[in-house]
mmCIF file of C-alpha atoms and ligand atoms in Angstrom:
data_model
loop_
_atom_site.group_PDB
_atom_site.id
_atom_site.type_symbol
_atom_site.label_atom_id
_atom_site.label_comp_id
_atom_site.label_asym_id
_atom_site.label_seq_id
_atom_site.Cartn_x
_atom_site.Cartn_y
_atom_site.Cartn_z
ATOM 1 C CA UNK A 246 112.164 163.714 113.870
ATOM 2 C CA UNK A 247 109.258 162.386 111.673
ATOM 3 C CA UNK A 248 106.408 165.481 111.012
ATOM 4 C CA UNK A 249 102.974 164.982 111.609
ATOM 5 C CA UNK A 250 102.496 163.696 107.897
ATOM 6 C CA UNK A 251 104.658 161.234 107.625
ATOM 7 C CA UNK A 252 103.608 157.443 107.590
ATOM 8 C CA UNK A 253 103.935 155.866 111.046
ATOM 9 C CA UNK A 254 104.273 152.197 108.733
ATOM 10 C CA UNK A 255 105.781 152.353 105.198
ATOM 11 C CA UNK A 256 106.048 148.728 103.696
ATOM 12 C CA UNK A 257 107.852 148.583 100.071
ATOM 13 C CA UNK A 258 107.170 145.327 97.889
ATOM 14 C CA UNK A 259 107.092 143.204 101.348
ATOM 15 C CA UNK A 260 107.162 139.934 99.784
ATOM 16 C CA UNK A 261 106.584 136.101 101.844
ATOM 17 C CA UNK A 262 107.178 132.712 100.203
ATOM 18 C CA UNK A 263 107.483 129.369 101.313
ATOM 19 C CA UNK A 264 108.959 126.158 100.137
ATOM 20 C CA UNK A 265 106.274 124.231 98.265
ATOM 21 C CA UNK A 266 107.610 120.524 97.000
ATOM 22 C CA UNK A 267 111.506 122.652 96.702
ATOM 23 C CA UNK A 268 110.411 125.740 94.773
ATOM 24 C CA UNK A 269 109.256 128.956 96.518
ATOM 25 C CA UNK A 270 106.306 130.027 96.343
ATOM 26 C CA UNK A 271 104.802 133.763 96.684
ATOM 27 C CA UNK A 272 102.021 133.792 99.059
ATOM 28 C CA UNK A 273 102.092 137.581 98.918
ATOM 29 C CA UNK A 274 104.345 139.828 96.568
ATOM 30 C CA UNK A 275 105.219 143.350 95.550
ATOM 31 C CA UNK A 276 102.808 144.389 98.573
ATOM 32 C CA UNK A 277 103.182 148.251 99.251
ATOM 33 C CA UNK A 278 101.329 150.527 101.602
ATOM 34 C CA UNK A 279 101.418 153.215 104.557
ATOM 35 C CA UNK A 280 99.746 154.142 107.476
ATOM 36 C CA UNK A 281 100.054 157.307 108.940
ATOM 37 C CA UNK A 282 99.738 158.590 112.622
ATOM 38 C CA UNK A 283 95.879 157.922 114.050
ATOM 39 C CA UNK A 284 94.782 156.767 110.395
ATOM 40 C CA UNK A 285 92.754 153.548 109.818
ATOM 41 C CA UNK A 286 93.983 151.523 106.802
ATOM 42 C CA UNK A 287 91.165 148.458 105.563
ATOM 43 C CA UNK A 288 92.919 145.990 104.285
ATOM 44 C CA UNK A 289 90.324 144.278 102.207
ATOM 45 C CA UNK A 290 89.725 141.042 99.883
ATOM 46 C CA UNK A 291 88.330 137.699 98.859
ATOM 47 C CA UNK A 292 89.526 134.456 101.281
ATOM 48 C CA UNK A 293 93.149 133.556 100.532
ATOM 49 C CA UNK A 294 93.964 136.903 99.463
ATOM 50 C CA UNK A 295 96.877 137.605 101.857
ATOM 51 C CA UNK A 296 95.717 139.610 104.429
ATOM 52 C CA UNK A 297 96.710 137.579 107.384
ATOM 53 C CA UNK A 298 100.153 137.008 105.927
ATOM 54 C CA UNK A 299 100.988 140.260 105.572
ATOM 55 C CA UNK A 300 99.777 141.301 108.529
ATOM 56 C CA UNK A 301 101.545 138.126 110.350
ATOM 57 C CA UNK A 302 104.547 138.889 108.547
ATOM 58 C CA UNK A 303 105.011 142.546 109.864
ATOM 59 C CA UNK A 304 104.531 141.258 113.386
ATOM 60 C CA UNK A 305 107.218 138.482 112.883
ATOM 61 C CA UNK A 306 104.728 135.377 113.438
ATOM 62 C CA UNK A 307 105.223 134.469 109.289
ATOM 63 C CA UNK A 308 108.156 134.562 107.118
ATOM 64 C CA UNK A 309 110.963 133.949 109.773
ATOM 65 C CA UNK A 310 110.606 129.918 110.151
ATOM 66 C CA UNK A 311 112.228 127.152 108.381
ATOM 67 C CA UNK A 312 110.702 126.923 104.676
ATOM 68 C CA UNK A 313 109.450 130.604 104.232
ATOM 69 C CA UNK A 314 111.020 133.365 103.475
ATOM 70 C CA UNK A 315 110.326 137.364 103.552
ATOM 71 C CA UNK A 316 111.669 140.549 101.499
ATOM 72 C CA UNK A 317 110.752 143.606 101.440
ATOM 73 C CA UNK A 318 110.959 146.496 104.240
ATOM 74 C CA UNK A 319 108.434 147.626 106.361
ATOM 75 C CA UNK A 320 109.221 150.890 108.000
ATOM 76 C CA UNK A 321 108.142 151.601 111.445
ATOM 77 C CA UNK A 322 109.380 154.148 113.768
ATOM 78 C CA UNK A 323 113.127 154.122 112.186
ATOM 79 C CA UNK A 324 113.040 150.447 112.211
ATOM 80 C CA UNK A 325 112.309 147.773 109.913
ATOM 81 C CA UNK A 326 109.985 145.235 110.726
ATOM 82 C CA UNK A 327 111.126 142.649 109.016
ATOM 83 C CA UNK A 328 114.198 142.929 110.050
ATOM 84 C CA UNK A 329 113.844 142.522 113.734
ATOM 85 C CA UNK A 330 115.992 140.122 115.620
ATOM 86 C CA UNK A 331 114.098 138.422 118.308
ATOM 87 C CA UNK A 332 114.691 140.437 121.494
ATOM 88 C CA UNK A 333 113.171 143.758 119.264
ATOM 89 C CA UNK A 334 110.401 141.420 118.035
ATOM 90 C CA UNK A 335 109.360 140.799 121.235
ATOM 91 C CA UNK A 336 109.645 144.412 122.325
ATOM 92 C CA UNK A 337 107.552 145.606 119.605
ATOM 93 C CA UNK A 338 104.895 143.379 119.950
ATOM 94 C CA UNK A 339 102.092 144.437 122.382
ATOM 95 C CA UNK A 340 103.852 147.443 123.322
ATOM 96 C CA UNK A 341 104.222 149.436 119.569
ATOM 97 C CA UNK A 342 102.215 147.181 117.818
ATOM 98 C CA UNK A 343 99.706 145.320 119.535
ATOM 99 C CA UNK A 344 97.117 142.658 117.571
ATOM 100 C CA UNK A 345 93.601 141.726 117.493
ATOM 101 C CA UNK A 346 92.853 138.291 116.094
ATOM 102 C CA UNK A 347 89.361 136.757 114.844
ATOM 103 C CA UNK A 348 88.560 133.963 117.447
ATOM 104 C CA UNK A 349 89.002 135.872 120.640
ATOM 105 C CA UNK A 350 89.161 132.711 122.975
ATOM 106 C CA UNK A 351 92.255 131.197 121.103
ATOM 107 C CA UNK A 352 94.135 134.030 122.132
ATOM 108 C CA UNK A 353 93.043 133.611 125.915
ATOM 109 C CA UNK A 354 94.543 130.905 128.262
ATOM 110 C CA UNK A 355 91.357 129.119 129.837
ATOM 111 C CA UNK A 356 93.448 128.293 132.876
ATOM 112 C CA UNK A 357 94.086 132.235 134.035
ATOM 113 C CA UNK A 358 91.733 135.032 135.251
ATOM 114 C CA UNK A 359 91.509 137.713 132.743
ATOM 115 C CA UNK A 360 93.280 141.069 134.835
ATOM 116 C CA UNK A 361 96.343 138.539 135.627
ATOM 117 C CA UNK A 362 96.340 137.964 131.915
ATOM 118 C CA UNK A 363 96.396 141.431 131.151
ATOM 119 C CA UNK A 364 98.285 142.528 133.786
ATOM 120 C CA UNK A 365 101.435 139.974 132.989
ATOM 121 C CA UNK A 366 101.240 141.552 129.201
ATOM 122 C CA UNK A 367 101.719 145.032 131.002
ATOM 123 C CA UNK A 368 104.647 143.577 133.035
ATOM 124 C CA UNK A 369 106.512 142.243 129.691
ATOM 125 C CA UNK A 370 106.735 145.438 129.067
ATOM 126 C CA UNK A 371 106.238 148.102 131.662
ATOM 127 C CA UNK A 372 108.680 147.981 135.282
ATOM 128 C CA UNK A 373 106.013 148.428 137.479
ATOM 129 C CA UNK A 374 104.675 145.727 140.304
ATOM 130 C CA UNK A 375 102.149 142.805 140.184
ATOM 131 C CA UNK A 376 100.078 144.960 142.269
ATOM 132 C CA UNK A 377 100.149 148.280 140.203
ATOM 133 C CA UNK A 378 99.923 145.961 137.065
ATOM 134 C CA UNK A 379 96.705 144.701 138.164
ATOM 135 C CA UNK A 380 95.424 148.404 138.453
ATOM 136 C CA UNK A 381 96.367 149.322 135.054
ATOM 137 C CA UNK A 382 94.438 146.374 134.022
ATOM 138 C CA UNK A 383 91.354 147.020 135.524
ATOM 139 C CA UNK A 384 91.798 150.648 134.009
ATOM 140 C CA UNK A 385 91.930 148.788 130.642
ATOM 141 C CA UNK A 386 89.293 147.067 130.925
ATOM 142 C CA UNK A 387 87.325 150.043 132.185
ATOM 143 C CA UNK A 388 88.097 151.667 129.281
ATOM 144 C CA UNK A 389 86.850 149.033 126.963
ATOM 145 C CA UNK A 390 83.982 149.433 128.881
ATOM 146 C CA UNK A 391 83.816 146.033 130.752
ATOM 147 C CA UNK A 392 81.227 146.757 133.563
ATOM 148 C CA UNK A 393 82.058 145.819 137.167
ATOM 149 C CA UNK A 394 85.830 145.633 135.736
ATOM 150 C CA UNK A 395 87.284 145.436 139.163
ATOM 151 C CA UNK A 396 85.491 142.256 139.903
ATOM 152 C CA UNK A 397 85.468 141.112 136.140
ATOM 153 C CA UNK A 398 89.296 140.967 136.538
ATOM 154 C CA UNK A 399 88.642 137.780 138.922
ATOM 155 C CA UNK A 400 86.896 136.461 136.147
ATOM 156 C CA UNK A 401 88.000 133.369 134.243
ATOM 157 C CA UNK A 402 87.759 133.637 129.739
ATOM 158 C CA UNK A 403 85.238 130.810 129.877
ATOM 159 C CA UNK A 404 82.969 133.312 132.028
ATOM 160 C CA UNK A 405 82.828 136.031 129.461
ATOM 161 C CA UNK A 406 80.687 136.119 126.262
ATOM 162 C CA UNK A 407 82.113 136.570 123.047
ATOM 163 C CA UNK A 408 81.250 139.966 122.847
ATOM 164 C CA UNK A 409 83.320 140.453 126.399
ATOM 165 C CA UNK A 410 85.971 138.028 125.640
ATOM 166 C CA UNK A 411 86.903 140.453 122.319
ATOM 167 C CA UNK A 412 86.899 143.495 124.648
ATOM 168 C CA UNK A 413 89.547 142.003 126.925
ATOM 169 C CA UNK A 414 91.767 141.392 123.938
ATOM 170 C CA UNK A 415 91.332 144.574 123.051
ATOM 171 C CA UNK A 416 91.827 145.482 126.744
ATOM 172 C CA UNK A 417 95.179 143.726 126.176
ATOM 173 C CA UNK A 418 95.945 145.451 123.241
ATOM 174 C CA UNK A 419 96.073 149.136 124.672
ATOM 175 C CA UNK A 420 97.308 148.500 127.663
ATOM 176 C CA UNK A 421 100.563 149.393 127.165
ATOM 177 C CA UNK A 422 99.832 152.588 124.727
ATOM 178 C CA UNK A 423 100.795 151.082 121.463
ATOM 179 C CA UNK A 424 100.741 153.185 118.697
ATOM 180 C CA UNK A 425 99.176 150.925 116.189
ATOM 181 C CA UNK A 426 96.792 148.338 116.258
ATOM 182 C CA UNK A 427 96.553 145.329 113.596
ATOM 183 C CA UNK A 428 92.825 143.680 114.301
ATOM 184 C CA UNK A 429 92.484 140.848 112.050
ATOM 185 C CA UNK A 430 88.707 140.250 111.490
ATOM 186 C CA UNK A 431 87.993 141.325 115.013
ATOM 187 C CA UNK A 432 84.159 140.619 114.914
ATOM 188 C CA UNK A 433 83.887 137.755 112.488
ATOM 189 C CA UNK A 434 83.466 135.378 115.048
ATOM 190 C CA UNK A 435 80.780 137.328 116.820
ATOM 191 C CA UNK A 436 76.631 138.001 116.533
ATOM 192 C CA UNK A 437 75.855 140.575 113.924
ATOM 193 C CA UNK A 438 74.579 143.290 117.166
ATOM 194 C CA UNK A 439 78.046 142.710 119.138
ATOM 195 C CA UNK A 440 79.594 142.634 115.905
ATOM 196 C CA UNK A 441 78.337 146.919 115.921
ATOM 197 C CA UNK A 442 79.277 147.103 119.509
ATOM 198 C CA UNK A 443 83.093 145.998 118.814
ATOM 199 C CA UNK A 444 83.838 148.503 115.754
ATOM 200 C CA UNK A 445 81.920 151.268 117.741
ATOM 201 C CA UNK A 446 84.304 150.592 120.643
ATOM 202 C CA UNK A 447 87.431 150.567 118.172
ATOM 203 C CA UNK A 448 86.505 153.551 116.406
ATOM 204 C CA UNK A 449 86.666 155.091 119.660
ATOM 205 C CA UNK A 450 89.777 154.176 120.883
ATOM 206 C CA UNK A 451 91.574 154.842 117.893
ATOM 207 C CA UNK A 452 90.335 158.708 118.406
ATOM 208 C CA UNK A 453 90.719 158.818 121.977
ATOM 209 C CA UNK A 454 94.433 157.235 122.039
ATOM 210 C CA UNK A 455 94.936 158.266 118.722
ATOM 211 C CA UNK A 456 96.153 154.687 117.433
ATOM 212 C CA UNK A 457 96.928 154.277 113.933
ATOM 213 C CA UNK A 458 95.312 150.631 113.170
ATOM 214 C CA UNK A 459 94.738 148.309 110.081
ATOM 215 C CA UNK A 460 91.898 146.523 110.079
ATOM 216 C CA UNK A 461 91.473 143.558 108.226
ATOM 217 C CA UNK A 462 87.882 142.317 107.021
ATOM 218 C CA UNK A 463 86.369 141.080 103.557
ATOM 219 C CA UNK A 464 83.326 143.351 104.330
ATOM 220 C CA UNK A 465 83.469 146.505 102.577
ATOM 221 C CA UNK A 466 80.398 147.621 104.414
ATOM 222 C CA UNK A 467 82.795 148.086 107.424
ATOM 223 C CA UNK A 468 85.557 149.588 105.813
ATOM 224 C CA UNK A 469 83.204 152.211 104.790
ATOM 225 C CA UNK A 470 82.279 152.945 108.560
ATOM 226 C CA UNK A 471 85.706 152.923 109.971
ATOM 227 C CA UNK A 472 88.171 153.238 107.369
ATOM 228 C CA UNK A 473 90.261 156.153 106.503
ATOM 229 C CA UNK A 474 92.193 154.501 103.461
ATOM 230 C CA UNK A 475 91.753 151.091 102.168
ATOM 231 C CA UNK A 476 93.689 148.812 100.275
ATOM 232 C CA UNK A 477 91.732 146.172 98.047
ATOM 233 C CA UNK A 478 93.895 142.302 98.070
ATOM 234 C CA UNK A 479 93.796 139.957 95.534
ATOM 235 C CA UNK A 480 95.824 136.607 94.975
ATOM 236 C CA UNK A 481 98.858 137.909 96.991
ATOM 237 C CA UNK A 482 98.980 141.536 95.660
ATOM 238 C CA UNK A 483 97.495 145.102 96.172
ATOM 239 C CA UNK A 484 95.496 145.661 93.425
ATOM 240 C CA UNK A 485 93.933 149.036 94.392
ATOM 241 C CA UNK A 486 94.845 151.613 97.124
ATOM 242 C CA UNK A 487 93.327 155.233 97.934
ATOM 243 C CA UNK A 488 91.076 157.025 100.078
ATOM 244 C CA UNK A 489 88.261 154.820 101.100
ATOM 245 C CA UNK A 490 85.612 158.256 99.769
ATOM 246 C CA UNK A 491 87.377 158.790 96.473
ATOM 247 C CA UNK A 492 87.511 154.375 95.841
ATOM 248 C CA UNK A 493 83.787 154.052 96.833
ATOM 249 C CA UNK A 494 82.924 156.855 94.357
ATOM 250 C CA UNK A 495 85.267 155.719 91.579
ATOM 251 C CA UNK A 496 86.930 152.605 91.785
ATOM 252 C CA UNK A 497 90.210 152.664 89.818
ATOM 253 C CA UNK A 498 90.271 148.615 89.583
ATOM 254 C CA UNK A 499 87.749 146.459 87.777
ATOM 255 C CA UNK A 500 88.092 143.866 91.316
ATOM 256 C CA UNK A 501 87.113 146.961 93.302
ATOM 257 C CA UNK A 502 84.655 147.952 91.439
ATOM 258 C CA UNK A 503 83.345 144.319 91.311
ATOM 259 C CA UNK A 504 83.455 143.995 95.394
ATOM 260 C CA UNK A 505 81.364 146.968 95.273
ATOM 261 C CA UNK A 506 78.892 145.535 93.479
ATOM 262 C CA UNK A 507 78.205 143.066 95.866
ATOM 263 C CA UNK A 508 77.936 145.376 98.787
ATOM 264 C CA UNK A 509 74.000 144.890 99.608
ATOM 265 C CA UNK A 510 73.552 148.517 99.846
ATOM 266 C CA UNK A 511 75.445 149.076 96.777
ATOM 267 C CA UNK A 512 73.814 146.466 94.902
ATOM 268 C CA UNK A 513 70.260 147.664 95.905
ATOM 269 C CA UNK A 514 70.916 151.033 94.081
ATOM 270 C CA UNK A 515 71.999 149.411 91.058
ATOM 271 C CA UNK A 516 69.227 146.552 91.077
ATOM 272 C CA UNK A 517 71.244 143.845 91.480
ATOM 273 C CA UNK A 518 73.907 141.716 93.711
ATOM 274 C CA UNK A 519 76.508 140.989 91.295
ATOM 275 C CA UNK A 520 79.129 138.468 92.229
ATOM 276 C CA UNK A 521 82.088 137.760 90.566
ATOM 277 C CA UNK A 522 81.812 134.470 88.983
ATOM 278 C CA UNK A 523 84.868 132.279 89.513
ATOM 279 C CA UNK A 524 87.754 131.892 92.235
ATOM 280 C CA UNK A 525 91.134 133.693 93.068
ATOM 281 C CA UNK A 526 94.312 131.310 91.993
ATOM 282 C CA UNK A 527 95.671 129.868 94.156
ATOM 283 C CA UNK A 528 99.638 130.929 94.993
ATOM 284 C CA UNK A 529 100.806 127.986 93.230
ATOM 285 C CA UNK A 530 98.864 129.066 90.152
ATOM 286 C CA UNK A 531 99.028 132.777 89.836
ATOM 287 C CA UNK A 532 98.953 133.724 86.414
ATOM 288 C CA UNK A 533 102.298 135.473 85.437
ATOM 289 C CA UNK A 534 100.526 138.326 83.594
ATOM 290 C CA UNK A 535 97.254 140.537 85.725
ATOM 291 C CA UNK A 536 96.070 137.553 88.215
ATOM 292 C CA UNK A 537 92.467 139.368 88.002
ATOM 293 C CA UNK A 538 92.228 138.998 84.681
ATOM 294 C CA UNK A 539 90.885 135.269 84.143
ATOM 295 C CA UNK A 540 87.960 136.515 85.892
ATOM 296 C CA UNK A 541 87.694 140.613 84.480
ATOM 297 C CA UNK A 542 85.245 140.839 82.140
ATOM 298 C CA UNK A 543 87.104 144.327 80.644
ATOM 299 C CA UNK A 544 90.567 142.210 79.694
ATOM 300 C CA UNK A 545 92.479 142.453 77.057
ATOM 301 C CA UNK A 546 95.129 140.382 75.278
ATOM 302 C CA UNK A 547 97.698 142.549 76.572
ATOM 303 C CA UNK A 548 96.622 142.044 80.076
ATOM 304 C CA UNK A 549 98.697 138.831 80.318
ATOM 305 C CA UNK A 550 102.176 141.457 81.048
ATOM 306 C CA UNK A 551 103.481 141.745 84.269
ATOM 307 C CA UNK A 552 101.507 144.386 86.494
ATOM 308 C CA UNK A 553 102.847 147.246 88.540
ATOM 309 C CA UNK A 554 100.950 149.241 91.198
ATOM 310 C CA UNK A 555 100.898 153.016 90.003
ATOM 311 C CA UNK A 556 100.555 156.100 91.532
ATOM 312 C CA UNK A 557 97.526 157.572 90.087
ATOM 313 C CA UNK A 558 97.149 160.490 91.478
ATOM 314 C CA UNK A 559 98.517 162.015 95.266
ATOM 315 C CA UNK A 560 97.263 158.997 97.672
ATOM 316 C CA UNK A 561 95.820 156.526 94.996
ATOM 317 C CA UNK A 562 97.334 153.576 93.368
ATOM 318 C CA UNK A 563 95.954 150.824 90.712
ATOM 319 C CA UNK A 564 97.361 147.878 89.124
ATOM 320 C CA UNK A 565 94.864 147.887 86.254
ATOM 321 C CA UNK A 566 97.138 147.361 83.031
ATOM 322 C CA UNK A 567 94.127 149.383 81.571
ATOM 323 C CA UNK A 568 94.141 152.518 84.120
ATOM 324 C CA UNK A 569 89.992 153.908 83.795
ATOM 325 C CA UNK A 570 89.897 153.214 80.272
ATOM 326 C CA UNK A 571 87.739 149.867 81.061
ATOM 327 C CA UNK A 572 85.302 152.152 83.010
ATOM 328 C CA UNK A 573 83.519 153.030 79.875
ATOM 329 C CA UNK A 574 82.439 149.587 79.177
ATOM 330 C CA UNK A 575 80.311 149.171 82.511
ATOM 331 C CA UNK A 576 77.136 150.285 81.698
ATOM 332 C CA UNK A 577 76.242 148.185 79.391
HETATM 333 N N1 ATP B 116 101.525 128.809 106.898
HETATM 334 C C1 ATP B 116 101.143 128.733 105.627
HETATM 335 N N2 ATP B 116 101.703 127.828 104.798
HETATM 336 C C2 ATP B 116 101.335 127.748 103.510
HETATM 337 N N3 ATP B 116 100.394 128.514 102.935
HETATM 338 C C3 ATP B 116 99.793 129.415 103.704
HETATM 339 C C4 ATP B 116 100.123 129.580 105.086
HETATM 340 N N4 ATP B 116 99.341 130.561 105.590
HETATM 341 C C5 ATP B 116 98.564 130.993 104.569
HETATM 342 N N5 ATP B 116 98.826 130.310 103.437
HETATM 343 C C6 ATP B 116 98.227 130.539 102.108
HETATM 344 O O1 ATP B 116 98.502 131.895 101.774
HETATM 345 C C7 ATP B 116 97.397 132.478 101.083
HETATM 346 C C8 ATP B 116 96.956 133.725 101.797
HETATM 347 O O2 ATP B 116 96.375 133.347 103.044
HETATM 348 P P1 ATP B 116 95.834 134.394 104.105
HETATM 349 O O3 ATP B 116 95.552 133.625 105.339
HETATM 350 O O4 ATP B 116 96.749 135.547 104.214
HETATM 351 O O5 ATP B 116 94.470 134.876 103.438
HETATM 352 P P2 ATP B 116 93.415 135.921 104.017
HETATM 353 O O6 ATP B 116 93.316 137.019 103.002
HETATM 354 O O7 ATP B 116 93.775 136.308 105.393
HETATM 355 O O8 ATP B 116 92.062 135.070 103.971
HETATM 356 P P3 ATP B 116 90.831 134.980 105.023
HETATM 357 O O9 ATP B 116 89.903 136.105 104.628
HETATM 358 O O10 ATP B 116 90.234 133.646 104.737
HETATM 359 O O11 ATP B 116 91.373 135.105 106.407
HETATM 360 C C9 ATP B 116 96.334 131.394 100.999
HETATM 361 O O12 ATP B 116 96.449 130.766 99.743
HETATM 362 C C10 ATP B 116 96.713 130.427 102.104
HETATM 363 O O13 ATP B 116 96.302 129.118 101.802
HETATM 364 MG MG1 MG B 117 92.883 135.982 107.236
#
């Protein structure tokens, strides 16, 4: 029996390489977090942080083929993820886990009409008929609030708008009662008004089915609005992790703190947009010491050691060599 507190995900120091040239390379290492039952985890960072790797990486899609390789665990519902052979894969995907990627019409086949793409996901999974399939798909898509969903269901993915086409993915996604959904930059792709439309129609399925979801975005803006937790990425590695009200009020991590200074809203209290000047390394070229630290403007000598991610206090973690003892610096 797990009890009500307990993390519904628990990855430990998940870890994915590949073969570059015939040495492996780390695209993402030492990567540790949890997600419990009906909680909303932002996974947030800079381009090429790892995001989408560890997220592909959980759901089997990255780490498994020839020239990459994956260690770690990633605990989910007495199982480990990573550890799946392909028959549990399968199983798990779409019907404990389901996924929400950026460009919604990749993700679509042109040549179907939506409900029998949604309703063949339900029959992976479910025993029921093609007919009472196609009912539970038009209930999906009800419930994403497709109008007319009975006769949208005849409907072919070029027919949709963007806006629509990223509701029946995430029509897709519930339809067989996961109990966690990954959305990887859901609304990227999309205008900033449907953009609002999509993470108000999350937000609301997560509390009405009460899924547990990480949501991937670089926008801190929305991990404020939706986000229970957050964990802040950079070059391959968690570099921050805590309660998304305690990090916006005191970020433990000069990155954090940095990508909080750029938030427009942010930025207008303190007068200015300030960006952090310089790239992330790449994975070829992290630094073997703090990989933010070419870039901090608080380092120290001593921040070329190997970095750990601490437990700082009950629910908040930091990599910062330094702890909060750089905080004193920022005002000047
Ligand atoms: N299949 C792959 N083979 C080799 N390198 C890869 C592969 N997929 C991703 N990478 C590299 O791994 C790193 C992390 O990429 P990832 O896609 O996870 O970043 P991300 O945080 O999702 O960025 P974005 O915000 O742009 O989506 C990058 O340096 C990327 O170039
Ligand atoms: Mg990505």
């Amino acid at each position: 029996m797990t009890g009500a507190k307990d993390p519904l995900l628990n990855v430990e120091n998940l870890r994915v390489e590949i073969d570059f040239n015939g040495a492996w390379v780390p695209l993402v290492d030492d990567v540790s977090f949890s997600v419990k039952p009906g909680e909303t985890l932002g996974l947030v960072g800079e381009s090429g942080s790892g995001k989408s790797v560890s997220a592909m990486s959980l759901m089997g899609f990255m780490g498994r083929q020839r020239g990459q390789r994956l260690s770690g665990t990633a605990a989910f519902q007495g199982k480990d993820l990573l550890r799946l052979n392909d028959r549990e894969l399968e199983s798990m995907r779409g019907n404990e886990i389901a996924m929400v990627f950026q460009e919604p019409m990749t993700s679509l086949d042109p040549a179907f009409k939506v409900g029998h793409q949604i309703a063949a996901g339900i029959r992976v999974h479910q025993h029921v008929t093609a007919a009472q399939a196609k009912e539970m798909a038009i209930e999906a898509m009800d419930k994403v609030r497709i109008p007319s969903a009975r006769v949208r269901a005849d409907s072919y993915p070029h027919e949709f708008s963007g806006g629509m086409r990223q509701r029946v993915l995430i029509a897709m996604a519930i339809a067989n009662n996961p109990s966690m959904l990954i959305a990887d930059e859901p609304t990227t792709a999309l205008d900033v008004s449907v953009q609002a439309q999509i993470l108000a129609l999350l937000t609301e399925m997560k509390e009405d089915l009460g899924l547990a979801m990480i949501f991937i975005t670089h926008n801190m803006g929305v991990v404020a609005d939706i986000c229970d937790r957050l964990a802040v990425m950079y070059a391959g590695q968690i570099v921050e992790e805590g309660d998304v009200f305690e990090t916006f009020a005191a970020p433990q991590h000069p990155y954090t703190d940095r990508l909080l200074a750029a938030m427009p809203s942010i930025a207008s209290r303190r007068g200015s947009l300030e960006w952090i000047p310089g790239s992330p390394p790449k994975p070829t070229d992290f630094p073997a010491g703090c990989r933010f630290a070419p870039r901090c403007r608080h380092r120290l000598d001593s921040c070329e050691q190997p970095t750990t991610l601490l437990e700082i206090s009950p629910g908040r973690s930091n990599r910062c060599l330094r702890g909060n003892t750089w905080m004193e610096e920022n005002e000047s």
